[in-house]
Amino acid sequence: MDSDEIQEFRVAHKRRYSKNHLWYQEKDDRITIGVTDFISQEKGEVLRVVLPHAGNEVYVDEELFSIDFEEGTIVFRSYFSGEIIEVNGEVEINPELVDDSPYEHGWCMIFEPHRYTRTQQLFNDFVQVLSQADYLL
């Protein structure tokens, strides 16, 4: 793209955006995840979308899914830990949905993040230590 060209892309309301061009829409403690219109404008046509299976657990910074663009493949990583509740198999069959309708029909997955607070985690760790100590006595 020349520096004189103006690039237009869509931005949807009521969503959060990450630096790596993912969008998140929260509803009922679940998060719908997709890619922004900007990334497909930058990287060219979406050629292939590779999604994980529903029911998979994902942890922070693990691979979430990948997309093959005209200009190469991008692996998108998770910002949180949780379970993949549903995947949009339509984007694997018709990857152009990500280009044509990134915020409506081109979403990639629905994710349920773990909601552990630091106090809950410390309590769980404490209970585990106590159960091991009881076993050792």
PDB file of C-alpha atoms in Angstrom:
ATOM      1  CA  MET A   1       0.000   0.000   0.000  1.00  0.00           C
ATOM      2  CA  ASP A   2       1.361   3.406  -0.993  1.00  0.00           C
ATOM      3  CA  SER A   3       1.694   6.011   1.731  1.00  0.00           C
ATOM      4  CA  ASP A   4      -0.756   8.244  -0.201  1.00  0.00           C
ATOM      5  CA  GLU A   5      -3.498   5.599  -0.220  1.00  0.00           C
ATOM      6  CA  ILE A   6      -6.347   5.813   2.235  1.00  0.00           C
ATOM      7  CA  GLN A   7      -7.371   2.522   3.706  1.00  0.00           C
ATOM      8  CA  GLU A   8     -10.921   2.048   4.918  1.00  0.00           C
ATOM      9  CA  PHE A   9     -12.006  -0.609   7.391  1.00  0.00           C
ATOM     10  CA  ARG A  10     -14.968  -1.261   9.660  1.00  0.00           C
ATOM     11  CA  VAL A  11     -15.013  -1.113  13.452  1.00  0.00           C
ATOM     12  CA  ALA A  12     -17.907  -2.608  15.378  1.00  0.00           C
ATOM     13  CA  HIS A  13     -19.347  -1.085  18.528  1.00  0.00           C
ATOM     14  CA  LYS A  14     -19.713  -2.853  21.878  1.00  0.00           C
ATOM     15  CA  ARG A  15     -16.524  -4.831  21.414  1.00  0.00           C
ATOM     16  CA  ARG A  16     -13.025  -4.700  22.832  1.00  0.00           C
ATOM     17  CA  TYR A  17      -9.981  -4.854  20.598  1.00  0.00           C
ATOM     18  CA  SER A  18      -6.495  -6.258  21.116  1.00  0.00           C
ATOM     19  CA  LYS A  19      -3.184  -5.093  19.690  1.00  0.00           C
ATOM     20  CA  ASN A  20      -2.975  -8.271  17.612  1.00  0.00           C
ATOM     21  CA  HIS A  21      -6.265  -7.458  15.834  1.00  0.00           C
ATOM     22  CA  LEU A  22      -8.694  -9.690  17.692  1.00  0.00           C
ATOM     23  CA  TRP A  23     -12.068  -8.406  18.827  1.00  0.00           C
ATOM     24  CA  TYR A  24     -13.932  -9.600  21.915  1.00  0.00           C
ATOM     25  CA  GLN A  25     -17.617  -9.277  22.724  1.00  0.00           C
ATOM     26  CA  GLU A  26     -18.698 -10.328  26.213  1.00  0.00           C
ATOM     27  CA  LYS A  27     -22.168 -11.698  26.914  1.00  0.00           C
ATOM     28  CA  ASP A  28     -23.322 -13.828  29.866  1.00  0.00           C
ATOM     29  CA  ASP A  29     -19.759 -14.587  31.086  1.00  0.00           C
ATOM     30  CA  ARG A  30     -18.793 -15.832  27.622  1.00  0.00           C
ATOM     31  CA  ILE A  31     -16.669 -14.077  25.048  1.00  0.00           C
ATOM     32  CA  THR A  32     -17.162 -14.208  21.294  1.00  0.00           C
ATOM     33  CA  ILE A  33     -13.827 -13.790  19.504  1.00  0.00           C
ATOM     34  CA  GLY A  34     -13.057 -12.812  15.921  1.00  0.00           C
ATOM     35  CA  VAL A  35     -10.509 -10.881  13.888  1.00  0.00           C
ATOM     36  CA  THR A  36     -10.795  -7.245  12.909  1.00  0.00           C
ATOM     37  CA  ASP A  37     -11.589  -5.980   9.451  1.00  0.00           C
ATOM     38  CA  PHE A  38      -8.276  -4.117   9.579  1.00  0.00           C
ATOM     39  CA  ILE A  39      -6.100  -7.264   9.629  1.00  0.00           C
ATOM     40  CA  SER A  40      -7.695  -8.715   6.503  1.00  0.00           C
ATOM     41  CA  GLN A  41      -7.300  -5.342   4.787  1.00  0.00           C
ATOM     42  CA  GLU A  42      -3.612  -5.344   5.762  1.00  0.00           C
ATOM     43  CA  LYS A  43      -2.783  -9.004   5.064  1.00  0.00           C
ATOM     44  CA  GLY A  44      -5.020  -9.622   2.067  1.00  0.00           C
ATOM     45  CA  GLU A  45      -7.726 -12.154   1.431  1.00  0.00           C
ATOM     46  CA  VAL A  46      -8.375 -14.842   4.040  1.00  0.00           C
ATOM     47  CA  LEU A  47      -7.520 -18.190   2.437  1.00  0.00           C
ATOM     48  CA  ARG A  48      -7.984 -20.581   5.360  1.00  0.00           C
ATOM     49  CA  VAL A  49      -9.098 -20.537   9.002  1.00  0.00           C
ATOM     50  CA  VAL A  50      -7.918 -23.274  11.389  1.00  0.00           C
ATOM     51  CA  LEU A  51      -9.944 -23.492  14.602  1.00  0.00           C
ATOM     52  CA  PRO A  52      -9.509 -25.778  17.628  1.00  0.00           C
ATOM     53  CA  HIS A  53     -12.210 -28.159  18.829  1.00  0.00           C
ATOM     54  CA  ALA A  54     -15.003 -27.032  21.139  1.00  0.00           C
ATOM     55  CA  GLY A  55     -14.336 -28.268  24.669  1.00  0.00           C
ATOM     56  CA  ASN A  56     -10.581 -27.628  24.491  1.00  0.00           C
ATOM     57  CA  GLU A  57      -8.961 -25.845  27.420  1.00  0.00           C
ATOM     58  CA  VAL A  58      -6.663 -22.969  26.468  1.00  0.00           C
ATOM     59  CA  TYR A  59      -4.229 -21.119  28.716  1.00  0.00           C
ATOM     60  CA  VAL A  60      -2.739 -17.642  28.523  1.00  0.00           C
ATOM     61  CA  ASP A  61      -0.415 -17.207  25.525  1.00  0.00           C
ATOM     62  CA  GLU A  62      -1.289 -20.589  23.995  1.00  0.00           C
ATOM     63  CA  GLU A  63      -2.354 -20.824  20.376  1.00  0.00           C
ATOM     64  CA  LEU A  64      -6.026 -20.005  19.989  1.00  0.00           C
ATOM     65  CA  PHE A  65      -6.414 -20.363  16.199  1.00  0.00           C
ATOM     66  CA  SER A  66      -4.631 -19.456  12.971  1.00  0.00           C
ATOM     67  CA  ILE A  67      -5.547 -17.779   9.708  1.00  0.00           C
ATOM     68  CA  ASP A  68      -3.801 -18.075   6.354  1.00  0.00           C
ATOM     69  CA  PHE A  69      -3.860 -14.746   4.506  1.00  0.00           C
ATOM     70  CA  GLU A  70      -2.528 -13.914   1.058  1.00  0.00           C
ATOM     71  CA  GLU A  71       0.541 -12.457   2.786  1.00  0.00           C
ATOM     72  CA  GLY A  72       1.151 -15.354   5.186  1.00  0.00           C
ATOM     73  CA  THR A  73      -0.167 -17.153   8.235  1.00  0.00           C
ATOM     74  CA  ILE A  74      -0.913 -15.516  11.580  1.00  0.00           C
ATOM     75  CA  VAL A  75      -1.236 -17.528  14.778  1.00  0.00           C
ATOM     76  CA  PHE A  76      -3.496 -15.797  17.280  1.00  0.00           C
ATOM     77  CA  ARG A  77      -2.732 -16.429  20.956  1.00  0.00           C
ATOM     78  CA  SER A  78      -5.062 -16.335  23.932  1.00  0.00           C
ATOM     79  CA  TYR A  79      -5.109 -13.452  26.377  1.00  0.00           C
ATOM     80  CA  PHE A  80      -6.852 -15.542  29.032  1.00  0.00           C
ATOM     81  CA  SER A  81      -7.318 -19.097  30.237  1.00  0.00           C
ATOM     82  CA  GLY A  82     -10.595 -20.869  29.708  1.00  0.00           C
ATOM     83  CA  GLU A  83     -12.636 -23.317  27.680  1.00  0.00           C
ATOM     84  CA  ILE A  84     -13.633 -23.066  24.044  1.00  0.00           C
ATOM     85  CA  ILE A  85     -17.416 -23.488  24.151  1.00  0.00           C
ATOM     86  CA  GLU A  86     -18.227 -23.234  20.453  1.00  0.00           C
ATOM     87  CA  VAL A  87     -16.384 -22.731  17.178  1.00  0.00           C
ATOM     88  CA  ASN A  88     -17.803 -21.244  14.000  1.00  0.00           C
ATOM     89  CA  GLY A  89     -17.224 -24.072  11.550  1.00  0.00           C
ATOM     90  CA  GLU A  90     -18.691 -21.904   8.798  1.00  0.00           C
ATOM     91  CA  VAL A  91     -15.496 -19.825   8.650  1.00  0.00           C
ATOM     92  CA  GLU A  92     -13.449 -22.988   8.096  1.00  0.00           C
ATOM     93  CA  ILE A  93     -15.714 -23.954   5.192  1.00  0.00           C
ATOM     94  CA  ASN A  94     -16.132 -20.380   3.883  1.00  0.00           C
ATOM     95  CA  PRO A  95     -13.101 -18.334   5.019  1.00  0.00           C
ATOM     96  CA  GLU A  96     -14.334 -15.349   3.006  1.00  0.00           C
ATOM     97  CA  LEU A  97     -16.843 -14.753   5.832  1.00  0.00           C
ATOM     98  CA  VAL A  98     -13.952 -13.342   7.870  1.00  0.00           C
ATOM     99  CA  ASP A  99     -13.307 -10.811   5.087  1.00  0.00           C
ATOM    100  CA  ASP A 100     -16.920 -10.041   4.214  1.00  0.00           C
ATOM    101  CA  SER A 101     -18.550 -10.080   7.657  1.00  0.00           C
ATOM    102  CA  PRO A 102     -15.880 -10.068  10.390  1.00  0.00           C
ATOM    103  CA  TYR A 103     -18.195  -8.785  13.134  1.00  0.00           C
ATOM    104  CA  GLU A 104     -21.374 -10.693  12.330  1.00  0.00           C
ATOM    105  CA  HIS A 105     -21.001 -14.015  10.485  1.00  0.00           C
ATOM    106  CA  GLY A 106     -17.187 -14.207  10.474  1.00  0.00           C
ATOM    107  CA  TRP A 107     -16.648 -14.685  14.235  1.00  0.00           C
ATOM    108  CA  CYS A 108     -14.302 -17.538  15.138  1.00  0.00           C
ATOM    109  CA  MET A 109     -15.215 -18.909  18.565  1.00  0.00           C
ATOM    110  CA  ILE A 110     -17.067 -18.513  21.830  1.00  0.00           C
ATOM    111  CA  PHE A 111     -14.821 -18.754  24.860  1.00  0.00           C
ATOM    112  CA  GLU A 112     -15.621 -19.094  28.562  1.00  0.00           C
ATOM    113  CA  PRO A 113     -12.739 -17.662  30.590  1.00  0.00           C
ATOM    114  CA  HIS A 114     -11.766 -19.070  33.959  1.00  0.00           C
ATOM    115  CA  ARG A 115     -12.923 -16.659  36.635  1.00  0.00           C
ATOM    116  CA  TYR A 116     -10.528 -17.619  39.426  1.00  0.00           C
ATOM    117  CA  THR A 117      -9.617 -14.808  41.724  1.00  0.00           C
ATOM    118  CA  ARG A 118      -6.201 -14.809  43.375  1.00  0.00           C
ATOM    119  CA  THR A 119      -7.896 -15.613  46.717  1.00  0.00           C
ATOM    120  CA  GLN A 120      -9.695 -18.632  45.224  1.00  0.00           C
ATOM    121  CA  GLN A 121      -6.440 -19.902  43.740  1.00  0.00           C
ATOM    122  CA  LEU A 122      -4.584 -19.517  47.054  1.00  0.00           C
ATOM    123  CA  PHE A 123      -7.412 -21.330  48.852  1.00  0.00           C
ATOM    124  CA  ASN A 124      -7.315 -24.185  46.309  1.00  0.00           C
ATOM    125  CA  ASP A 125      -3.528 -24.442  46.691  1.00  0.00           C
ATOM    126  CA  PHE A 126      -3.899 -24.472  50.500  1.00  0.00           C
ATOM    127  CA  VAL A 127      -6.522 -27.245  50.382  1.00  0.00           C
ATOM    128  CA  GLN A 128      -4.270 -29.288  48.104  1.00  0.00           C
ATOM    129  CA  VAL A 129      -1.311 -28.905  50.479  1.00  0.00           C
ATOM    130  CA  LEU A 130      -3.481 -29.891  53.456  1.00  0.00           C
ATOM    131  CA  SER A 131      -4.786 -32.976  51.678  1.00  0.00           C
ATOM    132  CA  GLN A 132      -1.217 -34.050  50.890  1.00  0.00           C
ATOM    133  CA  ALA A 133      -0.101 -33.369  54.469  1.00  0.00           C
ATOM    134  CA  ASP A 134      -2.971 -35.485  55.849  1.00  0.00           C
ATOM    135  CA  TYR A 135      -1.941 -38.306  53.509  1.00  0.00           C
ATOM    136  CA  LEU A 136       1.643 -38.131  54.733  1.00  0.00           C
ATOM    137  CA  LEU A 137       0.705 -38.353  58.439  1.00  0.00           C
TER     138      LEU A 137
END
